[in-house]
Short mmCIF file of C-alpha atoms in Angstrom, two decimals:
data_model
loop_
_atom_site.label_atom_id
_atom_site.label_comp_id
_atom_site.label_asym_id
_atom_site.label_seq_id
_atom_site.Cartn_x
_atom_site.Cartn_y
_atom_site.Cartn_z
CA MET J 12 -33.53 -21.08 4.27
CA THR J 13 -31.97 -17.64 3.73
CA LEU J 14 -30.02 -17.90 6.99
CA THR J 15 -28.61 -21.28 6.01
CA ALA J 16 -27.60 -19.95 2.60
CA ALA J 17 -25.86 -16.96 4.20
CA ILE J 18 -23.98 -19.24 6.61
CA TYR J 19 -22.81 -21.50 3.78
CA LEU J 20 -21.87 -18.51 1.61
CA PHE J 21 -19.83 -16.71 4.27
CA GLY J 22 -18.35 -19.96 5.58
CA GLY J 23 -17.28 -20.95 2.07
CA LEU J 24 -15.79 -17.52 1.42
CA THR J 25 -13.89 -17.68 4.70
CA ALA J 26 -12.51 -21.14 3.95
CA LEU J 27 -11.59 -20.24 0.36
CA ALA J 28 -9.86 -16.99 1.32
CA THR J 29 -7.97 -18.77 4.09
CA LEU J 30 -6.75 -21.56 1.82
CA LEU J 31 -5.68 -19.10 -0.86
CA MET J 32 -3.93 -17.00 1.79
CA ILE J 33 -1.93 -19.97 3.07
CA PHE J 34 -0.56 -20.82 -0.36
CA GLU J 35 0.00 -17.25 -1.58
CA ARG J 36 3.66 -16.31 -2.01
CA ASP J 37 3.21 -12.54 -2.27
CA PRO J 38 2.81 -11.10 1.25
CA VAL J 39 0.60 -8.20 0.15
CA LYS J 40 -1.80 -10.52 -1.67
CA ALA J 41 -1.78 -12.86 1.35
CA ALA J 42 -2.68 -9.93 3.60
CA MET J 43 -5.54 -8.95 1.28
CA LEU J 44 -6.81 -12.54 1.33
CA MET J 45 -6.62 -12.49 5.12
CA LEU J 46 -8.70 -9.31 5.05
CA ALA J 47 -11.28 -11.11 2.90
CA ALA J 48 -11.34 -14.00 5.40
CA LEU J 49 -11.82 -11.59 8.31
CA LEU J 50 -14.63 -9.71 6.57
CA SER J 51 -16.44 -12.91 5.63
CA THR J 52 -16.10 -14.05 9.25
CA ALA J 53 -17.83 -10.81 10.22
CA GLY J 54 -20.55 -11.77 7.76
CA LEU J 55 -20.90 -15.09 9.58
CA TYR J 56 -21.33 -13.23 12.85
CA LEU J 57 -24.06 -11.12 11.28
CA ALA J 58 -25.79 -14.26 10.01
CA PHE J 59 -25.77 -15.58 13.58
CA SER J 60 -27.24 -12.27 14.85
CA ALA J 61 -24.07 -11.35 16.71
CA GLN J 62 -23.86 -7.75 15.58
CA LEU J 63 -21.43 -6.70 18.32
CA LEU J 64 -18.96 -9.42 17.38
CA ALA J 65 -19.28 -8.49 13.70
CA ALA J 66 -18.56 -4.84 14.48
CA LEU J 67 -15.60 -5.74 16.69
CA GLN J 68 -14.28 -8.10 14.02
CA ILE J 69 -14.36 -5.34 11.42
CA ILE J 70 -13.02 -2.59 13.68
CA LEU J 71 -10.28 -4.54 15.46
CA TYR J 72 -9.13 -7.21 13.05
CA ALA J 73 -10.08 -5.96 9.60
CA GLY J 74 -9.30 -2.39 10.54
CA ALA J 75 -6.50 -2.02 13.03
CA ILE J 76 -4.62 -5.31 12.75
CA MET J 77 -4.70 -5.45 8.96
CA THR J 78 -3.53 -1.85 8.75
CA LEU J 79 -0.60 -2.80 10.95
CA PHE J 80 0.18 -5.83 8.75
CA ILE J 81 0.08 -3.81 5.53
CA VAL J 82 2.27 -1.04 6.96
CA ALA J 83 4.75 -3.63 8.28
CA ILE J 84 4.88 -5.37 4.91
CA THR J 85 5.33 -2.20 2.90
CA VAL J 86 8.14 -0.74 5.04
CA THR J 87 10.34 -3.81 4.79
CA PRO J 88 13.26 -3.31 2.40
CA ALA J 89 12.41 -6.45 0.41
CA ALA J 90 8.97 -5.03 -0.44
CA TRP J 91 10.61 -2.50 -2.78
CA ARG J 92 12.44 -5.16 -4.80
CA ASP J 93 10.75 -6.94 -7.66
CA THR J 94 13.25 -9.78 -7.90
CA ARG J 95 12.39 -13.23 -6.63
CA THR J 96 14.73 -15.12 -4.33
CA ALA J 97 15.99 -18.57 -5.22
CA ARG J 98 13.43 -21.28 -4.43
CA PRO J 99 14.40 -24.52 -2.71
CA ALA J 100 14.56 -27.75 -4.70
CA GLY J 101 11.30 -29.42 -5.72
CA ALA J 102 11.74 -32.37 -3.34
CA VAL J 103 12.31 -30.06 -0.36
CA ARG J 104 9.26 -27.97 -1.26
CA LEU J 105 7.13 -31.10 -1.66
CA LYS J 106 8.26 -32.43 1.73
CA ALA J 107 7.54 -29.11 3.42
CA ARG J 108 4.07 -28.86 1.89
CA THR J 109 3.25 -32.47 2.70
CA LEU J 110 4.41 -32.03 6.29
CA GLY J 111 2.43 -28.80 6.61
CA LEU J 112 -0.76 -30.35 5.24
CA ALA J 113 -0.33 -33.39 7.51
CA ALA J 114 0.10 -31.12 10.55
CA ALA J 115 -2.99 -29.13 9.54
CA ALA J 116 -5.00 -32.36 9.19
CA VAL J 117 -3.90 -33.53 12.64
CA ILE J 118 -4.83 -30.19 14.21
CA LEU J 119 -8.22 -30.19 12.46
CA ALA J 120 -8.89 -33.76 13.64
CA GLU J 121 -8.03 -32.79 17.21
CA LEU J 122 -10.31 -29.76 17.04
CA LEU J 123 -13.16 -31.92 15.74
CA LYS J 124 -12.58 -34.45 18.53
CA VAL J 125 -12.56 -31.77 21.21
CA SER J 126 -15.58 -29.95 19.80
CA ALA J 127 -17.59 -33.19 19.79
CA GLY J 128 -17.12 -33.42 23.55
CA VAL J 129 -18.05 -29.79 24.21
CA LYS J 130 -21.50 -29.90 22.62
CA THR J 131 -23.23 -30.19 25.99
CA VAL J 132 -22.00 -27.44 28.27
CA THR J 133 -23.72 -27.04 31.61
CA PHE J 134 -23.87 -23.78 33.51
CA SER J 135 -24.55 -23.11 37.13
CA PRO J 136 -28.20 -22.17 37.86
CA GLU J 137 -26.98 -19.13 39.83
CA PHE J 138 -26.27 -17.35 36.55
CA SER J 139 -29.66 -16.22 35.35
CA GLU J 140 -28.79 -12.86 33.80
CA THR J 141 -28.91 -12.36 30.08
CA GLY J 142 -26.49 -10.52 27.85
CA THR J 143 -22.95 -11.48 28.74
CA LEU J 144 -23.94 -14.96 29.87
CA ASP J 145 -25.76 -15.61 26.60
CA LEU J 146 -22.73 -14.39 24.66
CA ALA J 147 -20.44 -16.63 26.73
CA ARG J 148 -22.72 -19.60 26.11
CA LEU J 149 -22.52 -18.99 22.38
CA LEU J 150 -18.78 -18.42 22.36
CA PHE J 151 -17.80 -21.31 24.57
CA GLY J 152 -20.67 -23.62 23.74
CA ARG J 153 -21.92 -24.00 20.20
CA PHE J 154 -19.29 -21.86 18.48
CA ALA J 155 -16.16 -22.92 20.38
CA PHE J 156 -14.89 -24.85 17.36
CA GLN J 157 -15.29 -21.90 15.02
CA PHE J 158 -13.38 -19.59 17.35
CA GLU J 159 -10.59 -22.12 17.76
CA LEU J 160 -10.41 -22.48 14.00
CA LEU J 161 -10.21 -18.70 13.62
CA SER J 162 -7.32 -18.64 16.08
CA LEU J 163 -5.53 -21.21 13.92
CA VAL J 164 -6.00 -18.99 10.86
CA ILE J 165 -4.50 -16.06 12.72
CA LEU J 166 -1.65 -18.26 13.99
CA ALA J 167 -0.96 -19.47 10.44
CA ALA J 168 -0.77 -15.87 9.24
CA ILE J 169 1.70 -15.01 12.00
CA VAL J 170 3.87 -18.05 11.25
CA ALA J 171 3.83 -17.21 7.54
CA ALA J 172 4.85 -13.62 8.24
CA VAL J 173 7.74 -14.77 10.46
CA ALA J 174 8.86 -17.30 7.84
CA LEU J 175 8.80 -14.66 5.10
CA ALA J 176 10.76 -12.25 7.27
CA ALA J 177 13.35 -14.93 8.05
CA LYS J 178 13.75 -15.79 4.34
CA ARG J 179 14.19 -12.15 3.45
CA LYS J 180 16.78 -11.70 6.19
CA GLU J 181 18.76 -14.70 4.91
CA ALA J 182 18.68 -13.37 1.34
CA GLN J 183 20.24 -10.05 2.34
#
């Protein structure tokens, strides 16, 4: 029961931080929300007894990559200005959000469809060693959907960073 509660807690925190990150306008706050999503993903790995993956998640993503993001955000010239740029009209914003949510729903539906077909993965009987093979079975078997979803979160963060940089370049 405790394991299930931990999985739901960390999964909910990851989903909440990711959703808040997507809709956050301030890049520094979005980066901090991404950090929260990455740390709660590490908590999920710990709940699944994947201590190595949790450590790598914290060291590589929460440590190195997020440090790079924060440094890149803070050295941009627009980070030192407190003024807001002009926002597009309400109809344009509504269309963009609707289109983005529709695209996210289509991608999620495709991931669910693909993950339903990957539930039974067979391996060759020649592989009988433990360790790496067990990790590969977990990564590409039961947890393939979760890793694909994590890659979408990272892709969304990259797209958002590029979009923010493009808007700032146009405003200058």
